[in-house]
Amino acid sequence: MTIRHIKTFYEVCRLGGVTKAAEEMHVAQPSVSQAIAELEDYYGVKLFERVGRKLILTPEGQGLMAKAAEAVACFDRFDAAASRARLTPSVRIGASMTAGKMLIPRVICAVQSGIEGVDCTALIDSTAAIEREILSGGLDFAIVEGRISGELCAEEYSRDRLVAVCAPSAPFPERADGAALCALPLLLRIKGSASRDLLDMRLSERALVAKPVVQSSSNSALVAAAEEGAGVAVLPEAIVERHISCGQLREIALEGLDLSRTWYVIRRRGKIFSSAQRRALDICMKSRF
């Protein structure tokens, strides 16, 4: 049985006859009669009785007419939703915190300009949270930094580095190695963020541990604390380069501590992209720096 059979039955009931149903559905009368016969034969139930030239619903047919109306209404809603989906394709992009501030506004604008009628949304969170959304199907693709789960496909997008910064007048050295950095009052991202994970990993390679005086999930909060002289923030260069060039912060050169990293575009293995999602991914890759 198909929705055509149920819809034919419903139209015959609603309009009171095969002829009117055939006209409404733009098909030949024999097609309507055949669909009703197939429906009755399949379920082994008599739906109509012919009284003279009229079709009268049997008690069984009357009970099934309401169910047919529900099925047709559900199908019509599905049909309308599918049509809207075709006319308004959706793209869901994720980003880690730094990428969200630096890249996502530009990527969204490019996607909206490049794909007519697209519904483009973004989620900005920690790399770990974004990976979970990718794996669960909540996001189509994302831009993140840090270590990537082996369950995901990852393509290199760009590179950057973390830098140590402080207020220009703060009594901190011009240069510092890992041990000297750990001795300073540090302003760091919370554990679990890609920036903090990278710093902790590089320090642990030297048997060092960072003990920050301030931890935050917000880059902006750490920048503000560094500008006030509260300590030394270790943040992505792209986040603080404007503050350094304006003289609001100064960089402390790090010696023997490589804090460079790679950014990746990630997606779930085996994910089937719609044409809009594939186009959005292509646009994203072309906007790399």
Steps between C-alpha positions, in 0.01 A plus 500: 500500500616853425391849593331510157256228606417674828466840336272355230277344766489828690408703192221260405363531854537877511349567158239224506589312186759361261434755223557806717806341661651425159441860391655635821806276466531550122492127425270268307201348681625141454817594691291612797284188490807278476667669799187446713479136388868443584451658843199278576676191373821567694328546837209266431242760596206646308521879496202598284157365409340609173139612541364586160752737353634607836791370708418465869771448760476177693538517880858380454557768237362769730745399771792503260410834341619693811829309498540571129443872565776493766739317268436740211545803729829359632622436147404852391695645793797283410474606137491868597795462737704317236427774249609766749818303569578501129433873470676585829799264536662489844868508587617457861859609568693459824811671633723497802505821703787673320384395155152620591626850563752520217349299216135407538351847426699511175412141407128550566492816290678319216259204517193724507631696204594188304188287555162653426241460776728300730422474872851513644545463876808467720589354839809627683630289789806310619670266253381198700138619495515573128639152430208346690252700291672390178488134604134521604398667173417835658754679279600450136863610536710719727825693535699407811851495634675245718511123498231340284314177576585211269128452438492819292630603160733799539648723231761763578353848482761740638771549761551743786684523832443593861682803638559627852388860555479746786439868566783718357588635844474168683819391685545185295805397295540556127584132446419181688553127466247245623614504863506879514153515341358266765641725773295795371136573597330329208162584347389189311209340324319229696613139474343322205537796266735444207728789600540375857551141389781605266676705768466226763631238257808705409572574867452136604765402244739700721354366828338837564149585618316829455323633810288792374370774725206548263326244280221590257309363204505852351795632299366854544499468880862388497602785269332750731674351806840518326441863399428583866833349604354197678750263340618336181243360260584222254264538207479451121705760315203595282301592812761739640690630195286815479554568871875461454515728195296766687734488799234363736700181553859390451623156405735302717724295270488132592826306469509126440121473515332429167135605527416484131200292399286393207133577440285236333169472324336189641200290398354161587637204308249378245281808523293557187487871419211671330595717204470812718717351775764394247497848347531657847798278581668602172438868582648450847814336364550780249480760779795353688792727586 
